[in-house]
GROMACS .gro file of C-alpha atoms in nm:
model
  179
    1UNK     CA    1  -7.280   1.570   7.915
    2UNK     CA    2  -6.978   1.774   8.020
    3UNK     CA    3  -6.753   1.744   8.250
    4UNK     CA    4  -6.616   2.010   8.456
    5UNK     CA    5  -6.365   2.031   8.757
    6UNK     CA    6  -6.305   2.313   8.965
    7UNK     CA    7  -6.085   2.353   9.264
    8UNK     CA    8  -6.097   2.629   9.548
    9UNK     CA    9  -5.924   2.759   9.789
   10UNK     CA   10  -6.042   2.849  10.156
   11UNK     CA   11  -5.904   3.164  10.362
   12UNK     CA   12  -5.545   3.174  10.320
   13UNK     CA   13  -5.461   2.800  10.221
   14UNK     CA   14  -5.296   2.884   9.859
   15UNK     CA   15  -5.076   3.149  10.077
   16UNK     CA   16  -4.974   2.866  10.316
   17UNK     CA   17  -4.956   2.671  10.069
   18UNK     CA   18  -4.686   2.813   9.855
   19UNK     CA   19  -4.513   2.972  10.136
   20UNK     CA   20  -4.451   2.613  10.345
   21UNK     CA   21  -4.330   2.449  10.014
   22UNK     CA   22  -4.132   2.774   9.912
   23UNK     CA   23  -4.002   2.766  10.264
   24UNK     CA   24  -3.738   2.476  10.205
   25UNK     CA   25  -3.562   2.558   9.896
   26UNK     CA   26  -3.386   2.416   9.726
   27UNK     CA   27  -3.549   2.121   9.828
   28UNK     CA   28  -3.868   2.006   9.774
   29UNK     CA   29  -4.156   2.085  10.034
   30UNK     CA   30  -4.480   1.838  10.056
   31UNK     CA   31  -4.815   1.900  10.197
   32UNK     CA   32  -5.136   1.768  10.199
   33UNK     CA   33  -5.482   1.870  10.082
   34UNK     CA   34  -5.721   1.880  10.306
   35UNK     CA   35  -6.102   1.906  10.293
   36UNK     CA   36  -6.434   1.860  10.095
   37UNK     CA   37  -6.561   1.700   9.768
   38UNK     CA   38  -6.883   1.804   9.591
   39UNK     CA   39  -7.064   1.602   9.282
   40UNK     CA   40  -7.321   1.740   9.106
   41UNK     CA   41  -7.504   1.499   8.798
   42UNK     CA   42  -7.744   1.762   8.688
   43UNK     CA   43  -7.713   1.884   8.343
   44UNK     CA   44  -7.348   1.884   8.352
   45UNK     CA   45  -7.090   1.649   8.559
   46UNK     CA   46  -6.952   1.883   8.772
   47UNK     CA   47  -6.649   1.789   9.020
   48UNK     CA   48  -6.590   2.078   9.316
   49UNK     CA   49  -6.302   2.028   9.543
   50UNK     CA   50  -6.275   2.265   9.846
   51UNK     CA   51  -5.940   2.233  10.062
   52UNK     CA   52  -6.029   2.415  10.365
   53UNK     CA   53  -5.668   2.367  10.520
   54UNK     CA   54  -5.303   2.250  10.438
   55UNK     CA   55  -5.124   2.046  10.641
   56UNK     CA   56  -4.756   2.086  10.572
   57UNK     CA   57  -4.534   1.754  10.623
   58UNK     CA   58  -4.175   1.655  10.643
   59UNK     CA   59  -3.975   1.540  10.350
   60UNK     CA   60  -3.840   1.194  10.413
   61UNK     CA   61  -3.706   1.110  10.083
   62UNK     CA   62  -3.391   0.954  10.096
   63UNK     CA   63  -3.226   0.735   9.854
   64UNK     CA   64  -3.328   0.406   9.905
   65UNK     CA   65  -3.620   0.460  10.143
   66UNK     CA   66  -3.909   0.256  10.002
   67UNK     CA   67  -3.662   0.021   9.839
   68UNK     CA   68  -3.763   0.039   9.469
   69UNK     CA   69  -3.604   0.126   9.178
   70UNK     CA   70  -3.609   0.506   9.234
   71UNK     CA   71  -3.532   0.639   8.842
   72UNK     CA   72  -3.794   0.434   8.730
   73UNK     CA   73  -3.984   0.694   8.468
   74UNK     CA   74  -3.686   0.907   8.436
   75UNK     CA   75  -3.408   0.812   8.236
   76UNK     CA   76  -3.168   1.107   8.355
   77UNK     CA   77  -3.169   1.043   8.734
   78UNK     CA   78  -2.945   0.694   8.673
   79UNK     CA   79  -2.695   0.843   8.867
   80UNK     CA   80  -2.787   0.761   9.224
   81UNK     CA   81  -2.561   1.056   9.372
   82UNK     CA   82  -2.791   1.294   9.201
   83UNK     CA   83  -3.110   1.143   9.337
   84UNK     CA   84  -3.205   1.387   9.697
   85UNK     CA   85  -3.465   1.589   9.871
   86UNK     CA   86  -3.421   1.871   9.572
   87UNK     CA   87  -3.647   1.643   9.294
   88UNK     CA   88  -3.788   1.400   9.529
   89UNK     CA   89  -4.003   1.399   9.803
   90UNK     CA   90  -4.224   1.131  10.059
   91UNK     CA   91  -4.436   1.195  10.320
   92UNK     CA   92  -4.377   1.011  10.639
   93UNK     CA   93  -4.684   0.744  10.674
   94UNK     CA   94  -4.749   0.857  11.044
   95UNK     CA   95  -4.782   1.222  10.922
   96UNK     CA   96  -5.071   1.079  10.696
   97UNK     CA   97  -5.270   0.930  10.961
   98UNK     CA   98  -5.222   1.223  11.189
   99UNK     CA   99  -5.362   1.429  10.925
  100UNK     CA  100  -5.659   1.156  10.855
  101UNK     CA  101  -5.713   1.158  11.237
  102UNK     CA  102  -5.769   1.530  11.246
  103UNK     CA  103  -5.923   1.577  10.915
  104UNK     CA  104  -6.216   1.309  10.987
  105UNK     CA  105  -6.277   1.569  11.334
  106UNK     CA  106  -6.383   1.782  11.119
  107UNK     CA  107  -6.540   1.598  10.848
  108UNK     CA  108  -6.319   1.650  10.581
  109UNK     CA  109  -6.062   1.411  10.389
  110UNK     CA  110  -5.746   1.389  10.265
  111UNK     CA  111  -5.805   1.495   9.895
  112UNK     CA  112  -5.479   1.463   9.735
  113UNK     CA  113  -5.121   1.579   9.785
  114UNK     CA  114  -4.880   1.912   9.703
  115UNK     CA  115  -4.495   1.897   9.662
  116UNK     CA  116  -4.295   2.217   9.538
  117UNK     CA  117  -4.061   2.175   9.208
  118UNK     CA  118  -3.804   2.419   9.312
  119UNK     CA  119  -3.621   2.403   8.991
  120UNK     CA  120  -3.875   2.314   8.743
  121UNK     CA  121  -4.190   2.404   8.631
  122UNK     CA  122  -4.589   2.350   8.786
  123UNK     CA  123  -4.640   2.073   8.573
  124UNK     CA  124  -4.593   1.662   8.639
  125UNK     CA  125  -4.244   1.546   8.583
  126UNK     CA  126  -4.169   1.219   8.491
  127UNK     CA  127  -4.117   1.107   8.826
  128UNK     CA  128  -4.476   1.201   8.887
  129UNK     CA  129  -4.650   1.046   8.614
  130UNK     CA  130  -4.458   0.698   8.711
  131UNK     CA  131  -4.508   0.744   9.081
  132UNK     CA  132  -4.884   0.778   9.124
  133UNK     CA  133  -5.110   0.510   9.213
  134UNK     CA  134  -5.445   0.606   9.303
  135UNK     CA  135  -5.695   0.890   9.226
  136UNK     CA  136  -5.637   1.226   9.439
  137UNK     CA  137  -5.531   1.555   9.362
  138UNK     CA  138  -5.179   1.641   9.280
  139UNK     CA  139  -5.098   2.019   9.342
  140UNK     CA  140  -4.751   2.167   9.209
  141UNK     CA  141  -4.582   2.462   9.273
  142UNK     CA  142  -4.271   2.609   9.148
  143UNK     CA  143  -4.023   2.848   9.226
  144UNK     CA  144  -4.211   3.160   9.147
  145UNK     CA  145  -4.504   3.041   9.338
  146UNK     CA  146  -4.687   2.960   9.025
  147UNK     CA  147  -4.976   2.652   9.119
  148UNK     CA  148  -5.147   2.400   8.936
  149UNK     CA  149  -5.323   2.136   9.001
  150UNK     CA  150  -5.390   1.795   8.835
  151UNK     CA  151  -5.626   1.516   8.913
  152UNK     CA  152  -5.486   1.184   8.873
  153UNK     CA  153  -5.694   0.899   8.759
  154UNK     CA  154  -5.608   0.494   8.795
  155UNK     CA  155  -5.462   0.530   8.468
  156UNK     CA  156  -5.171   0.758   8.548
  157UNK     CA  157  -5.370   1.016   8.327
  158UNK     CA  158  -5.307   1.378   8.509
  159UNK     CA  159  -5.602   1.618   8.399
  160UNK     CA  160  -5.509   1.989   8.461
  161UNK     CA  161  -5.784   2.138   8.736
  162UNK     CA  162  -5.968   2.546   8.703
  163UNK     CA  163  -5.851   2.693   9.010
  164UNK     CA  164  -6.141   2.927   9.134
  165UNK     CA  165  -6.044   3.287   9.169
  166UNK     CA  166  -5.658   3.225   9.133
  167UNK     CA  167  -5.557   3.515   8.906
  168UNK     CA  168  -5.565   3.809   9.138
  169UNK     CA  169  -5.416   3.601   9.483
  170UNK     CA  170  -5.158   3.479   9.172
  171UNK     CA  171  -5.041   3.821   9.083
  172UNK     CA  172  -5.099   3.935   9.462
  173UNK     CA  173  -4.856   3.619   9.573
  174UNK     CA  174  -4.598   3.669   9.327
  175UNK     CA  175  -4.571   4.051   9.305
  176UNK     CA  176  -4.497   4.022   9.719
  177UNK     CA  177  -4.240   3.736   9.662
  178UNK     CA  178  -4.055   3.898   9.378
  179UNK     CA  179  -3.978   4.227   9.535
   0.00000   0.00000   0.00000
């Protein structure tokens, strides 16, 4: 039986998308996913996530702010002075539910999260990897506007996701962005 995930985008949602997290340079932006998942367990195992909108939230991060050990998974951040808002971000708890509130109105969910990497690449850091706790989505984007996104399982293990129809907006996105 395969397995296959796929992950589109509604409307203008990648564009918002990369333009919100884009917006805050150097540091990094945060968003949520919002919308629909579809199963299908015919032949094939086939996972379909549709975000039908983006809600764009505040970065909180600041050092010390959930009180853990905050270079846990990433041996070159040891220096507190060079932990900030450019290669960390949270999302304030109330923006969550406010999101939840709205998204159950319209009978969609929370299906993961996005954060920008506005010095790196669209792939998990370290940070990532060692910060995720439950499955959801995980979309990156970096300083280009380049996107991927991941699913993350119990495990910590981040499995790249297709996205549907991304190579034209792509190229459309970042030929408007270089110039």
């Amino acid at each position: 039986m395969k397995d296959s995930r796929i992950i589109q985008f509604d409307g203008n949602c990648l564009i918002i998308l990369r333009s919100n997290l884009l917006a805050v340079s150097p540091q990094e932006g945060c968003a949520l996913l919002i919308g629909e998942h579809e199963r299908s367990n015919k032949n094939q195992q086939i996972h379909k996530w549709q975000i039908r909108s983006i809600w764009p939230c505040c970065n909180i991060w600041e050092p010390g702010l959930w009180s853990i050990n905050e270079s846990a998974g990433d041996p070159k951040t040891e220096d507190q002075d060079r932990l900030s808002r450019k290669n960390r971000f949270s999302i304030d708890p109330r923006e969550q539910i406010q999101a939840q509130i709205w998204a159950r109105k319209h009978s969609w969910t929370i299906l993961g999260s996005a954060h920008s990497h506005p010095s790196g690449n669209a792939y998990p850091s370290s940070i990532d990897y060692s910060w995720s706790f439950s499955p959801g989505l995980m979309a990156i984007v970096d300083k280009l506007g380049t996107v991927n996104v991941w699913w993350i399982a119990n495990d910590q293990y981040f499995q790249k996701i297709e996205i549907a129809n991304l190579n034209n907006e792509q190229e459309d996105f970042l030929g408007t962005f270089i110039k």
